[in-house]
Amino acid sequence: MEIRNKLNDLAYNLKWSWTPSTAELFSHIDSENWQKTKHNPVLLLKKISDERLRMLLADKSFVDRVNQEHDSLQRYLEANNTWFSENYGARDFSVAYFSAEFGLVECLPIYSGGLGVLAGDHLKSASDLGIPLVGVGLLYKNGYFFQKIDENGWQQEEYPDINYLHTPLTLVTDMSGNRVIGEVDVADAVVKFQIWKARVGRVDLYLLDTNLEENQAPYRDITDKLYGGDSEKRIQQEIVLGIGGIRALRMLGLYPQVYHMNEGHSAFLVLERMREMIQDMGKSFEEALETVRSTNVFTTHTPVAAGHDYFSIDLIERYLQSYINKLGISFEQLLALGRKRPEDENELFCMTVLALKSSSKNNGVSKLHGRVSQEMWRSLWPELPVEDVPIGYVTNGVHAPTWLSSSLRDILSDSEGNIDWQKILEVDDELLWRLHKELKRQLIELVNSRSKIGKLGNLTEDVLTIGFARRFATYKRATLLFSDEEKLAAILNNPQHPVQILFSGKAHPRDNGGKELIQKIVQLSKREPFLGKIAFIEDYDLEIARHLVRGCDVWLNNPVRPMEASGTSGMKASMNGVLNASTLDGWWAEAWESSNKGSDGFGWAIGDGKVYESPEVQNEVESRAIYELLEASIIPLFYDRDEKGIPRKWVKMMKEAISGLGPKFTTDRMLKEYVEGFYMVDRTDDKILV
Ligand SMILES: *Cc1c(COP(=O)(O)O)cnc(C)c1O
């Protein structure tokens, strides 16, 4: 095979995003464009000059490297000793995984935050474990926005047109090379969509796109922006995702046994699955619902009300009446599926309710969130005590090969590439500290090369560096640390023990509260006493996240309990030995509970998990707890050095975090739980599976 074709194979399989040696190969081809294209190997290869290419192809060591990377990708794709095949053998089984966003690589900006990154990590781990799974989502012409901060510190959103022909996606075509085009009813219009495919290791992801000339102008733009429109746009998108997504699978000849809805956005898939059974297989409404239910899995992701879609009955009528008339479901039957109390005429249609009522397996994303979700949705099961409400939990995780630094990964991996987290306990303190400082240096380099507000004065590896990066949703309280500005200023400006803070994150375009938090931080960063001590990095994305969770010393997280269903950035941090200081919410409450309470083993708890009536009191108590932790524990420990300049106790905590938390909070662990408890369960009732 020609080297050029091998390079293309490597570029079009996103496996390079968790294979550092392949990514280094692309960087070697043209490091400047590798950066400029946001790590897009397809665009990189398009841009490469003939001269550079000739030169590379004449270089034997380069050609050897390409061959090596290509061989190892082939071996990965063809392996038949995966976790799934060893445990379940070869069988006719697959899972369809639906999500409105996927955070896989920074050159595909079709994610907004944790939900999307989780979905991306889900696909990557499914690939590594050999789980037969196919992803379904939407391809947004303008993606999620790029963030710019203006003079006043106010967030501006930019929506560039993305040319997906120059990304690692391919358009799905039929045998004769024609695009595969599907159709879906959107109110009275027939809307067409094309399908793009991403290769994620062994897993395929299909993305539906209505940006076709054949479509009328307003419908062409259904898939223009992620979370960009009003609720009318939202229902259009969700019809394409749910109903269109099932049709896309069928056009591709795919009939998965299990359907996993990552959040309620895709819940209309229930209707299309029922339509198939009623219209094509002659089942009754009840039979169809029961079959769908027994093979649907639903994961709810947030206790925040705005995170759940509610549609007016008028919208539902306009968009779905004619569709359901055709399949013999009455409008009342449809409404009943989306209402807690079907007879309540004032109740809106809720996608979460639709998903809960049509899935036999429901779960929250941490132990605490499972309980909170049972409470939140208990009125759907009025006859059950709250602890029996059928919503379980599978705690989220992160894809270790994506998030773990390559230096740590090399140390912890055996010859087969499996990570043994306990190995860190044998690593020399000095080596670990040196590796950490190198990652911090790389972070600083990134910060200096990126557009940012607030110049860090003497940003060096020697200053204790705190990171805070996530969506600027108000419950995450990005400015809690500034509750007492004077106190904070004194802490940051201590000449012996200086501290600096890096912020990054986007607010939803319509979330003015979130934008105000960004503005406050940006404005403070521009003047004394915070000048040179805090910086805000624009346009948070996967690349910035990777650097921050590897290169900071402390990862700060202070959501209002119990609003953070899980949180995942802290997991990325802890597996890299970046120590968490967090309120006892989401995954951290669970990590804390499973450890020796009160020990300073692997990080710090802010407060004691108590929830106060008054938000002011809550903020007061928890901000004071942060200052106290900083002054009494974190800062002294960080600056407590031996004669070689090593903070021994700190390094010990890094090792505890890596060995204790690393193995528990991966998507490999998470996927195994989904397979064992949700995907491969015995469904003998309806003889669908096993
Ligand atoms: C991990 C990640 C998130 C989620 O972080 P949380 O701490 O769960 O809010 C959001 N955005 C990006 C880019 C990430 O990598």
XYZ file of C-alpha atoms and ligand atoms in Angstrom:
705
model
C 0.000 0.000 0.000
C 1.224 3.463 -0.807
C 2.498 5.552 2.073
C 0.076 8.308 1.150
C -2.856 5.919 1.542
C -1.514 4.720 4.844
C -1.335 8.295 6.069
C -4.951 8.751 5.015
C -6.010 5.627 6.905
C -4.291 6.975 9.977
C -5.872 10.423 9.576
C -9.415 9.136 9.117
C -9.470 6.955 12.211
C -9.677 9.038 15.382
C -7.589 6.408 17.140
C -4.724 8.886 16.660
C -6.366 11.031 19.347
C -5.415 8.413 21.939
C -2.228 7.186 20.301
C 0.495 9.736 21.066
C 2.969 8.188 18.604
C 0.550 8.715 15.703
C -0.196 12.277 16.802
C 3.560 12.920 16.976
C 3.894 11.631 13.431
C 1.377 14.241 12.219
C 3.126 16.904 14.209
C 6.409 15.872 12.602
C 4.909 16.356 9.134
C 4.144 20.009 9.832
C 4.107 21.107 13.442
C 2.879 24.609 12.642
C -0.159 23.426 10.725
C -0.778 20.678 13.250
C -1.335 23.481 15.772
C -3.124 25.842 13.382
C -5.604 23.218 12.194
C -6.514 22.333 15.796
C -4.973 18.908 15.317
C -6.825 18.059 12.135
C -4.710 15.516 10.226
C -6.963 15.549 7.157
C -6.560 19.278 6.664
C -2.895 18.958 7.515
C -2.378 16.432 4.709
C -4.355 18.623 2.293
C -2.140 21.592 3.084
C 1.182 19.870 2.845
C 3.315 21.140 -0.050
C 4.503 18.748 -2.759
C 8.032 19.592 -1.861
C 7.644 18.733 1.814
C 5.875 15.529 0.929
C 8.640 14.478 -1.503
C 11.195 15.178 1.156
C 9.344 13.103 3.752
C 8.775 10.202 1.413
C 12.482 10.109 0.636
C 13.260 9.833 4.348
C 13.469 6.183 5.298
C 12.936 6.740 8.997
C 9.706 8.629 8.238
C 8.450 5.876 5.972
C 9.283 3.314 8.658
C 7.317 5.269 11.192
C 4.269 5.460 8.942
C 4.437 1.722 8.347
C 4.756 1.072 12.044
C 1.804 3.262 13.004
C -0.294 1.764 10.256
C 0.551 -1.781 11.311
C -0.316 -1.087 14.881
C -3.667 0.482 13.902
C -4.426 -2.594 11.775
C -3.537 -4.882 14.672
C -5.806 -2.894 16.977
C -8.703 -3.039 14.517
C -8.358 -6.761 13.917
C -7.696 -7.908 17.493
C -9.974 -10.731 18.582
C -8.936 -10.926 22.224
C -10.865 -7.912 23.494
C -12.553 -7.738 26.885
C -15.955 -8.140 25.266
C -15.068 -11.067 23.053
C -13.363 -12.875 25.926
C -16.374 -12.412 28.186
C -19.243 -12.704 25.755
C -17.775 -14.347 22.662
C -18.871 -13.516 19.167
C -22.595 -12.990 18.928
C -25.149 -11.065 17.000
C -25.374 -8.132 19.336
C -24.878 -4.388 19.209
C -25.839 -1.214 21.016
C -26.895 2.082 19.439
C -25.722 5.023 21.531
C -27.571 8.294 20.863
C -26.302 11.698 21.973
C -26.845 15.305 20.860
C -23.147 16.045 21.342
C -19.881 14.164 21.032
C -16.562 15.536 22.293
C -13.956 13.431 20.530
C -11.293 15.727 19.107
C -10.857 19.487 19.074
C -11.149 19.758 15.280
C -14.766 18.527 15.474
C -16.429 21.206 17.651
C -19.725 19.369 18.109
C -19.692 19.323 21.915
C -20.360 21.933 24.572
C -19.063 20.372 27.767
C -19.033 17.380 30.052
C -22.001 15.578 28.448
C -20.323 15.569 25.051
C -16.879 14.674 26.345
C -18.430 11.777 28.234
C -20.133 10.586 25.032
C -16.817 10.792 23.174
C -15.031 8.884 25.924
C -17.862 6.311 25.904
C -17.169 5.551 22.239
C -13.406 5.385 22.762
C -13.674 2.940 25.658
C -16.275 0.856 23.820
C -13.715 0.593 21.034
C -10.876 -0.403 23.363
C -13.015 -3.050 25.073
C -14.348 -4.409 21.790
C -17.978 -3.642 22.663
C -20.120 -3.737 19.518
C -21.573 -0.244 19.608
C -22.523 2.397 17.095
C -22.902 6.106 17.885
C -25.640 8.358 16.475
C -25.624 12.161 16.648
C -25.989 15.351 14.643
C -23.424 17.222 12.599
C -23.707 20.936 13.326
C -22.680 23.164 10.415
C -21.414 25.850 12.810
C -20.683 23.554 15.713
C -20.792 25.010 19.195
C -19.452 28.578 19.221
C -15.893 29.802 19.447
C -15.499 32.127 22.395
C -14.018 35.630 22.232
C -13.916 37.970 25.203
C -14.430 41.660 24.327
C -12.886 44.789 25.915
C -15.520 44.770 28.638
C -14.950 41.182 29.525
C -18.193 40.149 27.851
C -18.337 36.837 26.022
C -18.885 37.029 22.259
C -19.840 33.971 20.251
C -18.463 33.257 16.804
C -19.947 30.643 14.538
C -17.651 29.917 11.607
C -18.840 27.672 8.773
C -16.936 24.447 9.117
C -15.929 22.559 6.001
C -16.379 19.004 7.159
C -14.928 17.641 3.937
C -11.623 18.786 5.403
C -12.063 16.926 8.707
C -11.725 13.231 9.596
C -15.340 12.589 8.561
C -16.571 10.870 5.420
C -19.960 11.186 3.751
C -21.803 7.901 3.700
C -22.505 6.730 0.151
C -24.158 3.696 -1.391
C -22.614 1.080 -3.694
C -22.742 3.388 -6.686
C -21.117 6.236 -4.810
C -24.261 8.310 -4.296
C -24.851 9.976 -0.962
C -27.229 8.089 1.278
C -30.147 10.459 1.873
C -32.792 9.888 4.531
C -36.083 11.655 5.185
C -38.003 12.656 8.221
C -41.333 14.478 8.727
C -40.848 17.815 10.442
C -44.341 19.269 10.970
C -45.803 19.322 7.442
C -42.487 19.271 5.624
C -40.396 16.350 4.522
C -36.817 17.108 5.515
C -33.888 15.276 3.990
C -30.613 14.510 5.711
C -27.251 13.147 4.693
C -25.057 11.038 6.964
C -21.420 11.506 7.934
C -19.294 8.861 9.503
C -16.423 9.092 11.956
C -14.234 6.074 12.671
C -13.478 5.971 16.391
C -11.108 3.035 16.644
C -13.380 0.037 16.053
C -16.560 2.026 16.619
C -18.512 3.974 14.002
C -20.254 7.243 14.749
C -22.973 8.440 12.357
C -23.853 12.127 12.278
C -27.003 13.420 10.568
C -26.898 16.680 8.638
C -29.837 18.593 7.101
C -27.650 21.177 5.359
C -28.720 20.085 1.882
C -29.770 22.125 -1.129
C -32.795 19.880 -1.518
C -34.167 21.269 1.746
C -36.109 24.529 2.096
C -34.094 27.290 3.731
C -35.429 27.057 7.292
C -35.054 23.284 7.377
C -31.606 23.327 5.870
C -30.508 25.003 9.082
C -32.014 22.538 11.545
C -28.546 21.201 12.260
C -26.714 24.544 12.149
C -25.742 25.034 15.799
C -25.512 22.889 18.912
C -27.960 24.230 21.560
C -28.250 27.415 19.495
C -31.947 27.967 18.834
C -35.285 28.406 20.561
C -37.504 25.526 21.587
C -38.974 25.250 18.093
C -35.503 24.703 16.667
C -34.818 22.296 19.488
C -37.821 20.096 18.705
C -36.808 20.047 15.037
C -33.300 18.943 15.960
C -34.608 16.281 18.300
C -36.943 14.877 15.640
C -33.991 14.566 13.282
C -31.807 13.003 15.992
C -34.340 10.525 17.374
C -36.587 9.621 14.440
C -34.008 10.368 11.747
C -31.339 8.540 13.732
C -33.314 5.280 13.741
C -34.020 5.652 10.019
C -30.345 6.279 9.340
C -29.414 3.059 11.123
C -31.949 1.099 9.087
C -30.702 2.585 5.815
C -27.259 1.368 6.794
C -28.640 -2.090 7.497
C -28.168 -1.799 11.256
C -30.651 -3.302 13.712
C -29.015 -2.990 17.154
C -30.556 -4.914 20.045
C -30.185 -2.132 22.624
C -30.750 1.647 22.360
C -28.958 3.867 24.852
C -30.166 7.466 25.162
C -27.463 9.718 26.561
C -29.788 12.424 27.968
C -33.376 12.921 26.824
C -32.592 14.810 23.596
C -32.878 11.645 21.512
C -36.016 10.239 23.162
C -38.174 10.613 20.033
C -36.377 7.473 18.867
C -39.012 5.699 20.946
C -41.730 6.821 18.535
C -39.918 5.627 15.440
C -39.130 2.282 17.043
C -42.801 1.927 17.968
C -43.832 2.937 14.469
C -41.743 0.096 13.056
C -43.408 -2.392 15.347
C -46.954 -1.156 14.891
C -46.855 -0.449 11.166
C -44.373 -2.992 9.910
C -44.875 -5.805 12.397
C -48.524 -5.371 13.289
C -48.001 -5.065 17.033
C -50.406 -3.225 19.316
C -49.450 0.035 21.026
C -48.927 -1.778 24.334
C -46.846 -4.562 22.834
C -44.700 -2.105 20.947
C -44.110 0.033 24.022
C -43.207 -3.007 26.080
C -40.687 -4.243 23.542
C -39.149 -0.810 23.200
C -39.010 -0.433 26.950
C -37.260 -3.718 27.500
C -34.476 -2.756 25.106
C -34.054 0.952 25.904
C -31.461 2.345 28.299
C -31.660 5.939 29.512
C -29.034 7.974 31.317
C -30.111 11.245 32.915
C -27.337 13.741 33.523
C -28.449 16.664 35.609
C -30.660 17.879 38.427
C -30.628 21.364 36.832
C -34.112 22.152 35.475
C -32.821 23.867 32.323
C -31.036 20.644 31.442
C -34.371 18.935 30.728
C -36.332 19.674 27.564
C -39.958 20.656 27.962
C -42.118 21.371 24.890
C -45.488 23.106 24.779
C -48.407 20.919 23.776
C -48.917 23.253 20.859
C -45.432 22.506 19.535
C -45.887 18.786 20.022
C -49.162 18.934 18.152
C -47.730 20.920 15.292
C -44.670 18.741 14.899
C -45.880 15.251 15.699
C -49.631 15.027 15.181
C -49.556 13.910 11.562
C -46.646 11.557 12.200
C -48.402 9.712 15.001
C -51.749 9.683 13.219
C -50.086 7.582 10.568
C -49.039 4.962 13.060
C -52.273 4.669 14.897
C -51.252 6.234 18.192
C -53.709 8.757 19.532
C -52.539 12.192 20.528
C -53.525 11.441 24.135
C -51.381 8.328 24.147
C -48.450 10.369 22.923
C -48.951 13.092 25.532
C -49.254 10.512 28.280
C -45.753 9.299 27.448
C -44.283 12.745 28.052
C -46.210 13.817 31.145
C -45.750 12.917 34.763
C -49.518 13.118 35.229
C -51.158 12.425 31.877
C -54.491 13.919 32.906
C -52.962 17.286 33.797
C -53.726 19.501 30.818
C -51.351 22.177 31.947
C -48.357 19.932 32.033
C -45.778 20.385 29.304
C -44.302 17.510 27.316
C -40.998 16.478 28.860
C -38.344 14.517 26.985
C -36.912 13.136 30.233
C -40.326 11.745 31.158
C -40.669 10.200 27.701
C -37.261 8.569 28.120
C -37.997 7.330 31.654
C -41.363 5.880 30.673
C -39.944 4.090 27.685
C -36.817 2.540 29.219
C -36.558 -0.420 31.552
C -33.053 0.644 32.577
C -32.590 4.185 33.865
C -29.616 5.639 35.645
C -28.006 8.728 37.090
C -24.277 9.322 36.808
C -23.022 9.052 40.400
C -24.291 7.446 43.576
C -25.548 10.773 44.924
C -27.097 11.744 41.600
C -28.889 8.396 41.399
C -30.585 9.201 44.706
C -31.333 12.785 43.675
C -32.891 11.533 40.429
C -35.107 9.066 42.299
C -36.358 11.988 44.363
C -36.747 14.243 41.342
C -38.851 11.792 39.291
C -40.633 9.861 42.029
C -44.043 11.180 41.015
C -43.820 8.947 37.941
C -44.031 5.976 40.282
C -46.435 7.271 42.960
C -47.021 3.784 44.344
C -43.333 3.178 45.109
C -41.254 4.321 48.077
C -38.526 6.639 46.848
C -35.734 4.132 47.299
C -37.520 1.737 44.947
C -37.944 4.247 42.129
C -36.298 2.419 39.228
C -33.418 4.784 38.593
C -30.029 3.323 39.432
C -26.615 4.793 38.903
C -23.452 4.216 36.940
C -20.779 6.646 37.969
C -19.185 8.451 35.053
C -15.566 7.997 34.124
C -12.989 9.317 31.692
C -11.036 7.590 28.918
C -7.611 7.131 30.459
C -5.590 6.905 27.220
C -7.055 10.255 26.159
C -6.587 12.087 29.425
C -3.525 10.566 31.039
C -0.290 12.285 30.050
C 1.837 10.155 27.768
C 4.740 10.236 30.222
C 2.606 8.710 32.993
C 0.994 6.334 30.555
C 4.403 5.011 29.537
C 5.319 4.443 33.169
C 2.060 2.744 34.129
C 1.526 0.548 31.059
C 2.611 -3.056 30.700
C 3.897 -4.449 27.404
C 0.332 -4.992 26.177
C -0.579 -1.377 26.859
C -2.746 -2.165 29.919
C -2.491 0.407 32.682
C -1.491 -0.774 36.153
C -2.261 2.197 38.406
C -0.488 0.688 41.395
C 2.842 0.964 39.617
C 2.934 4.642 40.504
C 3.639 3.702 44.124
C 7.051 2.390 43.083
C 8.017 5.435 41.061
C 10.780 7.569 42.469
C 9.489 10.851 43.989
C 12.027 12.892 42.106
C 11.057 11.379 38.777
C 7.346 11.963 39.345
C 7.978 15.551 40.440
C 10.170 16.181 37.409
C 7.507 14.803 35.043
C 4.871 16.940 36.725
C 6.991 20.054 36.339
C 7.508 19.286 32.680
C 3.719 19.056 32.167
C 3.344 22.319 34.018
C 5.936 23.885 31.748
C 3.966 22.683 28.708
C 0.797 24.145 30.206
C 2.500 27.486 30.688
C 3.725 27.374 27.108
C 0.161 26.773 25.916
C -1.179 29.570 28.111
C 1.425 31.930 26.716
C 0.638 30.985 23.121
C -3.137 31.215 23.524
C -5.274 34.263 23.558
C -5.909 35.132 27.172
C -6.925 37.942 29.402
C -4.687 38.907 32.281
C -0.969 38.492 31.865
C 0.515 36.184 34.440
C 3.525 38.006 35.806
C 6.118 35.439 36.700
C 4.234 32.375 35.576
C 6.723 29.658 36.372
C 6.670 26.005 37.306
C 7.590 27.006 40.846
C 4.393 28.846 41.717
C 1.476 26.867 43.144
C -1.034 26.822 40.293
C -4.752 26.277 40.748
C -6.968 25.398 37.784
C -10.676 26.060 37.398
C -12.135 25.178 34.005
C -15.595 24.021 33.041
C -18.808 25.412 31.579
C -19.760 28.654 33.294
C -23.088 27.397 34.575
C -24.001 29.447 37.630
C -24.351 26.494 40.019
C -20.631 25.809 39.523
C -19.884 29.122 41.271
C -16.765 30.159 39.342
C -16.399 33.288 41.474
C -16.863 31.708 44.889
C -13.155 32.147 45.469
C -13.637 35.920 45.203
C -16.177 36.142 48.015
C -13.587 37.950 50.129
C -11.354 39.718 47.624
C -8.999 41.120 50.202
C -8.398 37.757 51.740
C -7.806 36.133 48.391
C -5.441 38.911 47.319
C -3.376 38.394 50.450
C -3.154 34.667 49.769
C -2.141 35.066 46.126
C 0.410 37.790 46.822
C 2.292 36.162 49.645
C 5.905 36.739 48.479
C 7.256 33.506 50.032
C 4.397 31.289 48.967
C 2.812 32.774 45.841
C -0.279 31.294 44.208
C -1.730 31.779 40.726
C -5.043 30.720 39.200
C -5.972 29.763 35.652
C -9.600 30.010 34.539
C -11.215 28.815 31.336
C -14.740 28.006 30.185
C -17.696 29.013 28.065
C -21.120 30.236 29.164
C -24.169 29.149 27.182
C -25.003 31.944 24.656
C -28.256 32.771 26.464
C -26.905 32.434 29.998
C -26.263 36.005 31.051
C -25.631 34.931 34.617
C -22.770 32.733 33.439
C -21.417 35.530 31.240
C -21.410 37.887 34.202
C -19.194 35.464 36.111
C -16.714 35.416 33.219
C -16.804 39.199 33.083
C -16.112 39.522 36.758
C -13.058 37.272 36.566
C -11.751 38.950 33.427
C -12.123 42.414 34.918
C -10.443 41.434 38.167
C -7.570 39.865 36.255
C -6.788 43.211 34.629
C -6.106 45.183 37.766
C -4.307 45.126 41.088
C -4.180 43.225 43.346
C -4.990 40.358 40.951
C -2.946 41.550 38.009
C -0.427 38.868 37.107
C -2.045 36.402 39.504
C -5.073 35.187 37.613
C -5.638 34.623 33.921
C -8.643 33.652 31.838
C -7.845 31.489 28.793
C -10.271 32.053 25.942
C -12.196 29.352 24.090
C -12.008 26.352 26.409
C -11.791 23.140 24.406
C -10.432 19.609 24.643
C -6.867 20.717 24.031
C -6.873 23.340 26.772
C -8.574 20.834 29.054
C -5.855 18.242 28.433
C -3.127 20.684 29.361
C -4.895 22.042 32.425
C -5.765 18.675 33.963
C -2.173 17.535 33.551
C -0.212 20.636 34.384
C -1.952 22.382 37.310
C -1.117 21.499 40.910
C -4.628 21.781 42.316
C -7.972 21.319 40.584
C -10.654 23.461 42.181
C -14.327 22.491 41.977
C -17.025 24.137 44.050
C -20.511 23.403 42.721
C -23.591 23.764 44.883
C -24.389 20.286 46.139
C -26.158 18.311 44.659
C -26.265 20.129 41.322
C -23.111 18.567 39.866
C -24.465 15.206 38.799
C -20.995 13.763 38.437
C -18.314 16.089 37.100
C -15.491 14.550 35.139
C -12.691 17.097 34.856
C -11.601 16.270 38.416
C -11.218 12.615 37.413
C -8.926 13.660 34.569
C -6.918 15.722 37.042
C -6.577 13.069 39.726
C -5.345 10.362 37.353
C -2.527 12.779 36.479
C -1.683 13.448 40.103
C -3.320 16.891 40.093
C -4.937 17.149 43.511
C -8.633 17.928 43.806
C -10.097 20.424 46.224
C -13.836 20.072 45.815
C -17.173 20.381 47.535
C -18.648 16.976 48.337
C -20.765 16.655 45.231
C -21.048 14.246 42.316
C -18.122 11.869 41.889
C -16.067 13.551 44.619
C -18.660 12.764 47.308
C -18.351 9.149 46.256
C -14.557 9.125 46.109
C -14.488 10.695 49.553
C -17.023 8.297 51.041
C -15.061 5.275 49.864
C -11.851 6.521 51.463
C -10.823 7.014 55.042
C -12.847 10.071 55.884
C -10.757 12.951 57.063
C -7.506 11.526 55.808
C -5.511 13.824 53.613
C -4.905 10.923 51.281
C -5.649 12.102 47.774
C -7.142 15.590 47.926
C -9.344 17.893 49.962
C -13.040 18.291 50.716
C -14.424 21.817 50.784
C -17.004 21.867 53.577
C -18.729 18.766 54.841
C -21.472 18.245 52.299
C -24.069 20.062 54.362
C -26.757 21.899 52.401
C -27.982 25.194 53.887
C -31.354 26.822 53.281
C -29.807 30.094 52.262
C -27.477 30.268 49.266
C -25.707 33.220 50.898
C -24.877 31.186 53.966
C -23.787 28.283 51.780
C -21.410 30.552 49.848
C -20.106 32.138 53.013
C -19.395 28.815 54.727
C -17.804 27.213 51.698
C -15.703 30.157 50.592
C -14.291 30.379 54.115
C -13.572 26.665 53.962
C -11.568 27.213 50.771
C -9.439 29.995 52.302
C -8.807 27.882 55.310
C -7.810 24.851 53.268
C -5.463 26.982 51.213
C -3.809 28.650 54.182
C -3.680 25.748 56.590
C -3.150 22.762 54.312
C -2.617 23.218 50.609
C -0.084 26.054 50.476
C 2.139 24.895 53.369
C 2.197 21.370 51.982
C 3.119 22.510 48.486
C 6.001 24.650 49.704
C 7.282 22.125 52.227
C 10.459 21.042 50.379
C 13.397 18.871 51.260
C 17.000 19.746 50.408
C 16.439 18.607 46.817
C 13.419 20.868 46.436
C 10.930 17.998 46.428
C 7.630 18.391 48.342
C 7.647 14.813 49.619
C 4.234 14.803 51.276
C 2.660 16.430 48.251
C 4.172 13.833 45.945
C 2.854 11.125 48.237
C -0.637 12.559 47.791
C -0.162 12.624 44.025
C 0.611 8.929 44.156
C -2.462 8.267 46.317
C -4.649 10.140 43.839
C -3.275 8.232 40.853
C -3.317 4.773 42.422
C -6.506 5.196 44.456
C -8.758 7.148 42.089
C -7.265 6.366 38.672
C -8.688 2.852 38.328
C -12.122 3.723 39.767
C -13.077 6.623 37.550
C -12.373 5.451 34.019
C -14.844 4.902 31.200
C -13.459 1.345 30.941
C -14.902 0.634 34.387
C -18.067 2.547 33.433
C -18.576 0.670 30.155
C -18.146 -2.677 31.874
C -20.906 -1.688 34.302
C -23.168 -0.678 31.427
C -22.498 -3.945 29.622
C -22.989 -6.138 32.678
C -25.945 -4.345 34.247
C -27.691 -2.616 31.358
C -26.782 -3.881 27.902
C -26.374 -7.635 28.314
C -29.119 -8.295 30.818
C -31.371 -11.251 30.325
C -34.475 -10.060 28.549
C -36.119 -13.469 28.296
C -39.509 -11.843 28.833
C -39.633 -10.782 25.247
C -36.988 -13.089 23.824
C -35.062 -10.267 22.259
C -31.711 -10.937 23.785
C -29.547 -13.743 25.026
C -13.981 17.224 30.986
C -14.496 18.409 30.276
C -15.656 19.047 30.718
C -16.429 18.579 31.937
O -15.869 19.125 33.099
P -16.709 19.163 34.470
O -15.716 19.308 35.520
O -17.443 17.869 34.526
O -17.619 20.308 34.357
C -16.106 20.162 30.029
N -15.448 20.635 28.956
C -14.314 20.057 28.499
C -13.639 20.619 27.299
C -13.812 18.919 29.137
O -12.716 18.333 28.660
